[in-house]
Coordinates of C-alpha atoms in Angstrom, one line a residue:
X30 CA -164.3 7.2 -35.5
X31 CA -166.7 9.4 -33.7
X32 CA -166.8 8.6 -29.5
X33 CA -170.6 7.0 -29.4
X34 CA -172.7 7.3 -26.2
X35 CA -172.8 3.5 -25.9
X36 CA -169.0 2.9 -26.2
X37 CA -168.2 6.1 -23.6
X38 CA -170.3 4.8 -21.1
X39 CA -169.5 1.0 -22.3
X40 CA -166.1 1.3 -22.4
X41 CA -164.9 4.7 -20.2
X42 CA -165.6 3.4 -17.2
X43 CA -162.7 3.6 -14.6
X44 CA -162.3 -0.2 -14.2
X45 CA -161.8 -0.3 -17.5
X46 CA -159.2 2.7 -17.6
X47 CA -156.2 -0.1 -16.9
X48 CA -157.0 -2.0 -19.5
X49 CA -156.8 0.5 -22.4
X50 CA -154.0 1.9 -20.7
X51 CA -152.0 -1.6 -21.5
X52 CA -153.6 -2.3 -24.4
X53 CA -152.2 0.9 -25.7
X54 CA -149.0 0.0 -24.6
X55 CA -148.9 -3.5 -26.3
X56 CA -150.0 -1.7 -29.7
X57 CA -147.4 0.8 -29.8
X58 CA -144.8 -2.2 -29.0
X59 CA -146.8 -4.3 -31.6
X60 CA -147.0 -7.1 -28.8
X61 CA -149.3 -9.8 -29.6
X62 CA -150.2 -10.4 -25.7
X63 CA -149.8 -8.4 -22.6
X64 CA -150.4 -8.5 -18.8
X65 CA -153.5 -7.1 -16.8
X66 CA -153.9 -6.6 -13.7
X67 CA -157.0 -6.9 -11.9
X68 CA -157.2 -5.3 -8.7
X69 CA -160.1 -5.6 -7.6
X70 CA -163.6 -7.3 -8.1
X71 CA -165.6 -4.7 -10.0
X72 CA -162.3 -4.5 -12.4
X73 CA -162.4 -8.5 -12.7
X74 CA -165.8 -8.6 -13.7
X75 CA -165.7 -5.9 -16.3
X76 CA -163.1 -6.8 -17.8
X77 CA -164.2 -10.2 -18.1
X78 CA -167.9 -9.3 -19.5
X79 CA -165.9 -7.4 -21.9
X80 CA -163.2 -10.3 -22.7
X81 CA -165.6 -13.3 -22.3
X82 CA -164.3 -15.4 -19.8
X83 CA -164.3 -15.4 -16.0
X84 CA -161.5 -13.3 -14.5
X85 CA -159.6 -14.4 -11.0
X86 CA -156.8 -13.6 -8.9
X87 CA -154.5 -10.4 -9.4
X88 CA -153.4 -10.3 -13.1
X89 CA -153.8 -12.1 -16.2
X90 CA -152.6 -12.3 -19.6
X91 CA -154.8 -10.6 -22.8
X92 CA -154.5 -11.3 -26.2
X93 CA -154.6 -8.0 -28.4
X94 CA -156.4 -10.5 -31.1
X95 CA -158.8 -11.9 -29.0
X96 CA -159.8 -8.1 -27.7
X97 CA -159.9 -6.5 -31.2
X98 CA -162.7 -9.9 -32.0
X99 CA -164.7 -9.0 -29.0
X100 CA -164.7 -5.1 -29.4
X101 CA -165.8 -5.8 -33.1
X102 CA -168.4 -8.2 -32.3
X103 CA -169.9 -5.9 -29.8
X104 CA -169.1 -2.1 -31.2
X105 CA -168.3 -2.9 -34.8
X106 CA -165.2 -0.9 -33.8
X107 CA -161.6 -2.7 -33.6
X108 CA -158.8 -1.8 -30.4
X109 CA -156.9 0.8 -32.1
X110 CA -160.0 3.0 -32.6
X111 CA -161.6 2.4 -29.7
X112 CA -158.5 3.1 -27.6
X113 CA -158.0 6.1 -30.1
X114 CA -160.9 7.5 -29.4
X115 CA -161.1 7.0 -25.8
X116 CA -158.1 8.4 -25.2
X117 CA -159.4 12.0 -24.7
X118 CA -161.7 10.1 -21.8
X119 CA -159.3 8.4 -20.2
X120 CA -157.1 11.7 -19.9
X121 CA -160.3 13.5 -18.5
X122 CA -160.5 10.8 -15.7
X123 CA -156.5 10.7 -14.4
X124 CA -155.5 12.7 -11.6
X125 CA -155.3 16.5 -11.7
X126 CA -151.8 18.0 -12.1
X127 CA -152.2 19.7 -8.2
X128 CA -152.6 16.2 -6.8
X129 CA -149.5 14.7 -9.1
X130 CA -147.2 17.8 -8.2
X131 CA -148.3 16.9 -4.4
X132 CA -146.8 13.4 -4.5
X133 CA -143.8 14.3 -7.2
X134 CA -142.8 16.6 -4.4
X135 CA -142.8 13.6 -1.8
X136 CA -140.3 11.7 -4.8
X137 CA -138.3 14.8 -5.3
X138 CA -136.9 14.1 -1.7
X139 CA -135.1 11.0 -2.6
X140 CA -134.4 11.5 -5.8
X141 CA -136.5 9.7 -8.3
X142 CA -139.3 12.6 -9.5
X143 CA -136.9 12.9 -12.5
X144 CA -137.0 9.1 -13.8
X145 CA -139.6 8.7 -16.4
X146 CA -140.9 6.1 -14.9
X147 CA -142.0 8.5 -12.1
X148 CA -145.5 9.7 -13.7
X149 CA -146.3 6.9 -15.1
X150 CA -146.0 4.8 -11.6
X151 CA -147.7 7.9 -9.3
X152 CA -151.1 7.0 -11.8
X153 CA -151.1 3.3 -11.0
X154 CA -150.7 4.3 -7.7
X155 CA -153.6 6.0 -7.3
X156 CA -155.9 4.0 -9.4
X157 CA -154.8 0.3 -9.0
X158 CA -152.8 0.2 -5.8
X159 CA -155.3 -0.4 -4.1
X160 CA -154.2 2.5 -1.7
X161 CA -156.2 4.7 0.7
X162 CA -156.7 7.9 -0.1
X163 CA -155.3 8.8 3.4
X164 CA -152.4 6.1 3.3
X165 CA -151.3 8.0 -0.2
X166 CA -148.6 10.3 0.7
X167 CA -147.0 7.8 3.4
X168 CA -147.0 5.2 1.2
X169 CA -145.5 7.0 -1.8
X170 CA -143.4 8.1 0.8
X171 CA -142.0 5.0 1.8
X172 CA -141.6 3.8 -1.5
X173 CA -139.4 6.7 -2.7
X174 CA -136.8 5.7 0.1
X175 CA -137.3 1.6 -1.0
X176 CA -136.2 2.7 -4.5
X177 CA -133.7 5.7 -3.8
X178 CA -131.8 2.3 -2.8
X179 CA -132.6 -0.2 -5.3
X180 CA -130.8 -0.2 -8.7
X181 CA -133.3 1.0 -11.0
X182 CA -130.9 1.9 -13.8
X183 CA -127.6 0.3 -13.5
X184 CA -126.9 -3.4 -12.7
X185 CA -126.2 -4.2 -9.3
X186 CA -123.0 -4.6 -8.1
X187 CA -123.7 -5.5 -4.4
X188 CA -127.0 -6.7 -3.0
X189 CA -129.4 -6.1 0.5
X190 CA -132.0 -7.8 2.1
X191 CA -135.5 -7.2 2.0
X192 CA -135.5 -7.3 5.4
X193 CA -132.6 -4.9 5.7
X194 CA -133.6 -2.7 3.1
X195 CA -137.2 -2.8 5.1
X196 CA -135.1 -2.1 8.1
X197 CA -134.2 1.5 7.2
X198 CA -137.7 2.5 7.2
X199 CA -138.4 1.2 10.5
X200 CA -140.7 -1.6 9.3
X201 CA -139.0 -4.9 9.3
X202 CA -141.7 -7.2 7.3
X203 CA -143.5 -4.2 5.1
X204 CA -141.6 -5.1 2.6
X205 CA -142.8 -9.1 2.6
X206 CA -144.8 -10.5 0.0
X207 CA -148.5 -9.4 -0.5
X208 CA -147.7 -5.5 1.5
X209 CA -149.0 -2.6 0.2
X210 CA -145.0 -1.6 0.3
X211 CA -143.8 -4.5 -1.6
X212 CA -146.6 -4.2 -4.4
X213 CA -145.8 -0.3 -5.3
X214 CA -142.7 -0.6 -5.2
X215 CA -142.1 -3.4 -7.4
X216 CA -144.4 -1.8 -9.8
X217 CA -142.1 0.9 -10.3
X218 CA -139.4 -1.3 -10.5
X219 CA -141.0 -2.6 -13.5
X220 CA -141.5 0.3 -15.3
X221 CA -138.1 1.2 -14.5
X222 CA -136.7 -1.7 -15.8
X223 CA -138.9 -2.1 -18.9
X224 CA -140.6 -5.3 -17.8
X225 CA -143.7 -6.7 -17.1
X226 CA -145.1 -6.3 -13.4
X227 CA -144.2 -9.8 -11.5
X228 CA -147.4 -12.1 -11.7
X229 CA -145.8 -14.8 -9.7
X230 CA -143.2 -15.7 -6.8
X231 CA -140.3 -16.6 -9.2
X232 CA -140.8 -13.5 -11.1
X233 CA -141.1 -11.0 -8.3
X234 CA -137.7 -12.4 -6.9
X235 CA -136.1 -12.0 -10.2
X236 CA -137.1 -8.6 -10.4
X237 CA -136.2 -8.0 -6.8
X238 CA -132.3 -8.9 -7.3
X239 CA -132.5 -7.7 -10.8
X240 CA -132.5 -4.5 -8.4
X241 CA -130.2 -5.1 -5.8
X242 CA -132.2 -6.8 -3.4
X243 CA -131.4 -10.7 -2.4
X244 CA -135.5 -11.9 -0.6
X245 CA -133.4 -12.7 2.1
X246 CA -129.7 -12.8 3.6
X247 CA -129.2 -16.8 3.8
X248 CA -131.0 -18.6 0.7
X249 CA -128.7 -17.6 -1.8
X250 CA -124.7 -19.1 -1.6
X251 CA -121.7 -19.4 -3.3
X252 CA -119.6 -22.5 -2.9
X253 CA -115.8 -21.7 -2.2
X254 CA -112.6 -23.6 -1.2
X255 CA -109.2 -22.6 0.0
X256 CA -109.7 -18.3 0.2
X257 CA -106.5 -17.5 1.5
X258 CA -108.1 -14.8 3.8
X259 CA -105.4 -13.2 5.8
X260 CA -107.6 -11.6 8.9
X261 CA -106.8 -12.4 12.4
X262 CA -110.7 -12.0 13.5
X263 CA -112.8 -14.9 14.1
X264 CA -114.8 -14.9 10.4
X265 CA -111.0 -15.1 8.9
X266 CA -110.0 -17.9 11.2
X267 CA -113.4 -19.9 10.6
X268 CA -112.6 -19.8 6.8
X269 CA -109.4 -21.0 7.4
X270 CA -110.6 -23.8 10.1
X271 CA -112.6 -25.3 7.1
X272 CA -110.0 -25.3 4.7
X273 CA -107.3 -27.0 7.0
X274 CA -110.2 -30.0 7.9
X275 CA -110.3 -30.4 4.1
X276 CA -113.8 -28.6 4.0
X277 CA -115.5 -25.8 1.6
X278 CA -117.3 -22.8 2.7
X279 CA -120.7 -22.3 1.2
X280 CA -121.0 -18.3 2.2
X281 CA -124.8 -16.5 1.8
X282 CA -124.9 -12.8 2.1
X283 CA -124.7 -12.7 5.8
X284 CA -121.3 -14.2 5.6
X285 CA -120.3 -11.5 3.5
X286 CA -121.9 -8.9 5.4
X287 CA -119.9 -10.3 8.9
X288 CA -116.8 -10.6 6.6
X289 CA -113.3 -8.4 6.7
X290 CA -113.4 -5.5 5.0
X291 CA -110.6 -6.9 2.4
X292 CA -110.7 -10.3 1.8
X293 CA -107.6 -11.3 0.4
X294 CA -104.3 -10.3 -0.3
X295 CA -103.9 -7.9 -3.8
X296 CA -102.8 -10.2 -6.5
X297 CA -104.2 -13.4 -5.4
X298 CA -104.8 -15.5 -8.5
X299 CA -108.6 -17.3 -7.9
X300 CA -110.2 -20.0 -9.9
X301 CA -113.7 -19.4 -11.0
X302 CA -115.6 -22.4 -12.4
X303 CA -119.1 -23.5 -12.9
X304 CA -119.3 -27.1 -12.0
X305 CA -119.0 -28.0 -8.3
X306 CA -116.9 -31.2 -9.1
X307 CA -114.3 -29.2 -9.6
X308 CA -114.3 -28.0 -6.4
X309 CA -114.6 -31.6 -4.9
X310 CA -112.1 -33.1 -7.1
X311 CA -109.8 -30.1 -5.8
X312 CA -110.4 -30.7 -2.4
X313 CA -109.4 -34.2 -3.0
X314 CA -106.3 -34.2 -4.4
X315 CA -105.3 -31.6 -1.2
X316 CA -104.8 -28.6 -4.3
X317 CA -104.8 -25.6 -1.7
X318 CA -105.4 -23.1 -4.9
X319 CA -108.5 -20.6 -3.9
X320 CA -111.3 -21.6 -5.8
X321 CA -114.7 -19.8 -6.0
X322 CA -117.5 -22.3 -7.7
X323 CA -120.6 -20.3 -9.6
X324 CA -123.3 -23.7 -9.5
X325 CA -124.3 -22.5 -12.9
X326 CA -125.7 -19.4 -13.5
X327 CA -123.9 -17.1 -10.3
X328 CA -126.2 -16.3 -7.4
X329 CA -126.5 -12.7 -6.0
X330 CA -124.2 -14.3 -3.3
X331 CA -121.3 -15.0 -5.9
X332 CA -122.0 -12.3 -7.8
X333 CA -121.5 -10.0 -4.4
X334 CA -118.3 -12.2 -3.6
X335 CA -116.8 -12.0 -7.1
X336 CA -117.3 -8.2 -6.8
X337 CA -115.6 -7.7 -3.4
X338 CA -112.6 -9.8 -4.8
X339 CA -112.4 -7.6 -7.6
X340 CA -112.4 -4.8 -5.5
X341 CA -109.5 -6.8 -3.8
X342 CA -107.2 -6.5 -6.2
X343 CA -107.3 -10.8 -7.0
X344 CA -107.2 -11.9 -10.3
X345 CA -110.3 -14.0 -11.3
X346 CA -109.5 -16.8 -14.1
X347 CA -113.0 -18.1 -15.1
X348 CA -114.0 -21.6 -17.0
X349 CA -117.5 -22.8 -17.5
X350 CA -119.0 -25.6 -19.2
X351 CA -118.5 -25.5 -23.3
X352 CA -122.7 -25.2 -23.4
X353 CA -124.8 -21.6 -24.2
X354 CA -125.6 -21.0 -20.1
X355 CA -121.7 -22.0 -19.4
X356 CA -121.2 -19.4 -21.8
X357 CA -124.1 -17.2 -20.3
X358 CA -122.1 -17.7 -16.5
X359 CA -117.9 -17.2 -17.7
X360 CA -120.1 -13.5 -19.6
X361 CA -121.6 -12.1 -16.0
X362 CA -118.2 -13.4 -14.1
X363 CA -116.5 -11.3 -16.8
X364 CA -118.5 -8.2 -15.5
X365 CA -116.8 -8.5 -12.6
X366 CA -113.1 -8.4 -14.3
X367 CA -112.6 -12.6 -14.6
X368 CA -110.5 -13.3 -17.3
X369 CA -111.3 -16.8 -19.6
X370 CA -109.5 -19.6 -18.3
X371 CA -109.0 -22.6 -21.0
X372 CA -111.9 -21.1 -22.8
X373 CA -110.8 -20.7 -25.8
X374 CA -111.8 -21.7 -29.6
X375 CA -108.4 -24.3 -29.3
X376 CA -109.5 -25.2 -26.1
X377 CA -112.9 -26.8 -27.3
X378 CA -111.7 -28.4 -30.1
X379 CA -108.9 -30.1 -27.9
X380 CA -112.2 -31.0 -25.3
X381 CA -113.7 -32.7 -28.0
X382 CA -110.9 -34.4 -29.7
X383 CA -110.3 -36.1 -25.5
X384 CA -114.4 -37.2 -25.9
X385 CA -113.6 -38.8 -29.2
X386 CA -111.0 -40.7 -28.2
X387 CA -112.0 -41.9 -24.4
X388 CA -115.6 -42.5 -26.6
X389 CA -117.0 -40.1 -24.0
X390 CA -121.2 -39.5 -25.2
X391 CA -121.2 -35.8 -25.1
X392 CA -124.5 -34.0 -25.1
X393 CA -126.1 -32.2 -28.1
X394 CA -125.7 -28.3 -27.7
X395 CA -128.6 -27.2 -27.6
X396 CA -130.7 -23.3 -26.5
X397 CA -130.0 -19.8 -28.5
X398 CA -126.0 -19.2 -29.6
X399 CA -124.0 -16.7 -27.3
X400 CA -121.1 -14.3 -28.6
X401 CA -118.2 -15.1 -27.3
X402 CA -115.7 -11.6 -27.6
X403 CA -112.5 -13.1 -26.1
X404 CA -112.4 -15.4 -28.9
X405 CA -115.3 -15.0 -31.9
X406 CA -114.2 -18.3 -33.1
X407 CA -115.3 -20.3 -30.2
X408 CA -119.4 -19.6 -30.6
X409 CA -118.6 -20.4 -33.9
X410 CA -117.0 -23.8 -33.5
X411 CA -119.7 -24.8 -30.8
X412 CA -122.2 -23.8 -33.0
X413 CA -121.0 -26.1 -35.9
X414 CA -119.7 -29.0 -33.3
X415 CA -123.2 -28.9 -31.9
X416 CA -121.8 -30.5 -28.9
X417 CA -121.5 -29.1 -25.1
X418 CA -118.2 -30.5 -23.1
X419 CA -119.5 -30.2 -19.3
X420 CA -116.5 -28.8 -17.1
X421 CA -116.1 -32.4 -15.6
X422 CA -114.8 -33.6 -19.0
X423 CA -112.3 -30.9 -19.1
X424 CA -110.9 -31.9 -15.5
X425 CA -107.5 -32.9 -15.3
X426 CA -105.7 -30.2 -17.2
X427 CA -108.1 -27.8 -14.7
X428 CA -106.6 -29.2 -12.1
X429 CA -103.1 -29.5 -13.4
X430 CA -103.4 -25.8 -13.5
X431 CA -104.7 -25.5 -10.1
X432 CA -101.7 -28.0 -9.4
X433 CA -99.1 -25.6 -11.0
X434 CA -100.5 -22.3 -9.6
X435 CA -102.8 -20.1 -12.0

C-alpha cells in the first residue's frame, strides 16, 4: 500500500511512534493483546482518538483486533499495512546513530552495550522516559551501574536491596517507586527478560527479584528451626538462644546479611518442607533436627538461605505438598541442590491409601500438571488420582524421619 498524505500526517506523528512500535511487536509474536504505555498527555489523547476510548494513567492494554477495526474504519487500511508502511517514517523520526553511539559509549562502561536489549531500551529512553534532554547521559548513566548488578540473564542466586543496590550510586531512595531511576531501569529489565514492562506494584516487584533485587531487606522471611550454627559471635548465639527456648527463627535478608560467613558445619543433613506445621509439630515433639520451612512458593529470603547452605556443604532433603505449586516449590529448592524427600510415585500412592482409610476428605488437584524428573511416574499418578495430599497429611512418617536423623 502506498504511504497516503492523510495516514503520514494521521498516523506518523511522534506520540503515535510507541504505539506502532508495540503493535509491531505483538504481530510478529502473533499476540492477540499487548501493553501501551502512555507517557504523557498528548500520547494519551492520540492514542485514544485513534482507539476510541478515553486513555488514563501510565499504560494500558490494546487489542490488535480492536486496532485493525478502527484503522479500517477510518483508513480503509488494516494494522499490518499501515505499520508496514509507516515503518520507513518511524525510522526517519528515531534518534541519529551520533546521538545512540554517545549513550552506548556511557553502557560500554559497565558492560551492557553488548546485550540486545541495549538499543532497543536507549530508544525508549529518549522518547518515552520522560527524561530531560540534559538529565540523559546521567541518567543512562546511572542505570548502566543499576543493571551491571542486576541479573538480567541468569537466575539469581543471591539477592540485594533496592535500597542497597541504590546505595552504591550514592542515592539511597532513587531507586523507589515512581523515580526516573526505577522506571528506566526496570524497562530494560523487561526487555532483557522478555516480559512485559510492570503496569502495577505486584508486577514491578516480581520483576525486581526476578533480577536479584528483594524491594527491601526485611519483608521477605524464611521460617527455620534448630540450624545447628556453630559460630561463637552474637548472630550464632541468638540462633541458638531461640532454639534452646523451643523457638523458630524467621530470618529476612538482613539476617543473612549480619550472618557468619559459613553457616553450618559441611555435611549437615537439613529438612526442607513447605508447610509450616511441620515446623510446629517439630518444635513440639522437642525433634532438634534443622529444619528450613519454604511457606509455599520460597521467598527471595529462602531462596538466598537455601543457596548459602548449599554453598555450606549441608545436604538439603526437600518434601512439599503432593499438589502442582508443591511440586512447583520441591523444583526451585532443587535448583539449589535439595534432593526429594518422601516424594516419590510410592510415596503418594501410600499418602493416599492413609486418606482412604482414616476417611481423610482430600482436595481435588487442581492448576496445569508439572514434570516431575526424579520420578516421571509421580505427575503421572497425581494426574490420574486427581487428588492433592497437603504435607500435614503426610506428617508422622516426616517426623519419624526427623526423629531418626535424615
Amino acid at each position: 500500500m502506498a504511504v497516503t498524505d492523510e495516514i503520514r500526517e494521521a498516523l506518523g506523528v511522534p506520540e503515535l511512534r510507541g504505539l506502532w512500535e508495540a503493535a509491531r511487536e505483538a504481530l510478529s509474536s502473533s499476540k492477540p493483546t499487548f501493553r501501551l504505555e502512555l507517557p504523557d498527555d498528548a500520547t494519551r489523547t492520540a492514542v485514544g482518538e485513534l482507539y476510541g476510548r478515553p486513555m488514563w494513567g501510565e499504560g494500558t492494554r490494546i487489542s490488535v483486533s480492536k486496532l485493525d477495526e478502527a484503522l479500517r474504519n477510518r483508513f480503509g487500511a488494516g494494522l499490518s499495512q499501515v505499520v508496514e508502511a509507516l515503518s520507513g517514517a518511524v525510522a526517519e523520526a528515531e534518534p541519529v546513530a551520533e546521538e545512540a553511539d554517545e549513550l552506548l559509549e556511557v553502557l560500554d562502561e559497565h558492560g551492557p552495550a553488548g546485550a540486545s536489549w541495549a538499543a532497543p531500551w536507549l530508544r525508549w529512553v529518549r522518547q518515552y522516559g520522560r527524561v530531560g534532554e540534559a538529565e540523559l547521559t546521567g541518567i543512562v548513566h546511572a542505570a548502566a551501574r543499576v543493571l551491571a548488578a542486576m541479573s538480567l540473564s541468569e537466575p539469581p542466586r543471591s539477592w540485594t536491596s533496592r535500597a542497597s543496590l541504590a546505595g552504591r550510586i550514592g542515592f539511597p531512595h532513587s531507586l523507589d517507586d515512581g523515580t526516573a531511576l526505577s522506571r528506566v531501569v526496570l524497562k530494560a529489565a523487561a526487555l532483557a527478560q522478555g516480559v512485559e514492562a510492570p503496569g502495577n506494584e505486584r508486577d514491578r516487584r516480581a520483576l525486581w527479584e526476578r533480577c536479584g533485587v528483594s524491594p527491601d531487606g526485611v519483608s521477605a522471611t524464611v521460617l527455620t528451626w534448630a540450624l545447628p550454627v556453630p559460630g561463637d559471635d552474637a548472630w550464632s548465639a541468638g540462633i541458638r538462644a531461640r532454639t534452646e527456648l523451643g523457638l523458630p527463627a524467621h530470618l529476612t535478608h538482613l539476617d543473612l546479611g549480619a550472618a557468619p560467613a559459613r553457616l553450618v558445619p559441611e555435611g549437615t543433613a537439613i529438612a526442607v518442607c513447605e508447610h509450616p506445621r511441620v515446623v510446629e509439630a517439630a518444635i513440639r515433639e522437642a525433634l532438634h533436627h534443622p529444619v528450613l520451612c519454604l511457606s509455599g512458593l520460597p521467598s527471595t529470603a529462602a531462596r538466598a538461605l537455601l543457596e548459602r547452605l548449599s554453598a555450606d556443604g549441608a545436604v538439603l532433603h526437600v518434601h512439599a505438598d503432593f499438589d502442582w505449586p508443591g511440586i512447583a516449590a520441591a523444583l526451585t529448592a532443587q535448583r539449589h541442590e535439595a534432593v526429594p524427600w518422601r516424594m516419590s510415585g510410592a510415596d503418594y500412592r501410600s499418602a493416599l491409601d492413609r486418606a482412604s482409610q482414616d476417611r481423610t476428605d482430600l482436595p481435588n488437584l487442581i492448576g496445569t500438571p508439572i514434570p516431575t524428573p526424579w520420578d516421571p511416574q509421580l505427575a503421572d499418578l497425581m494426574t490420574t488420582a486427581a487428588r492433592a495430599v497437603e504435607e500435614e497429611h503426610a506428617l508422622q512418617p516426616l517426623l519419624d524421619d526427623l526423629r531418626r536423623g535424615l
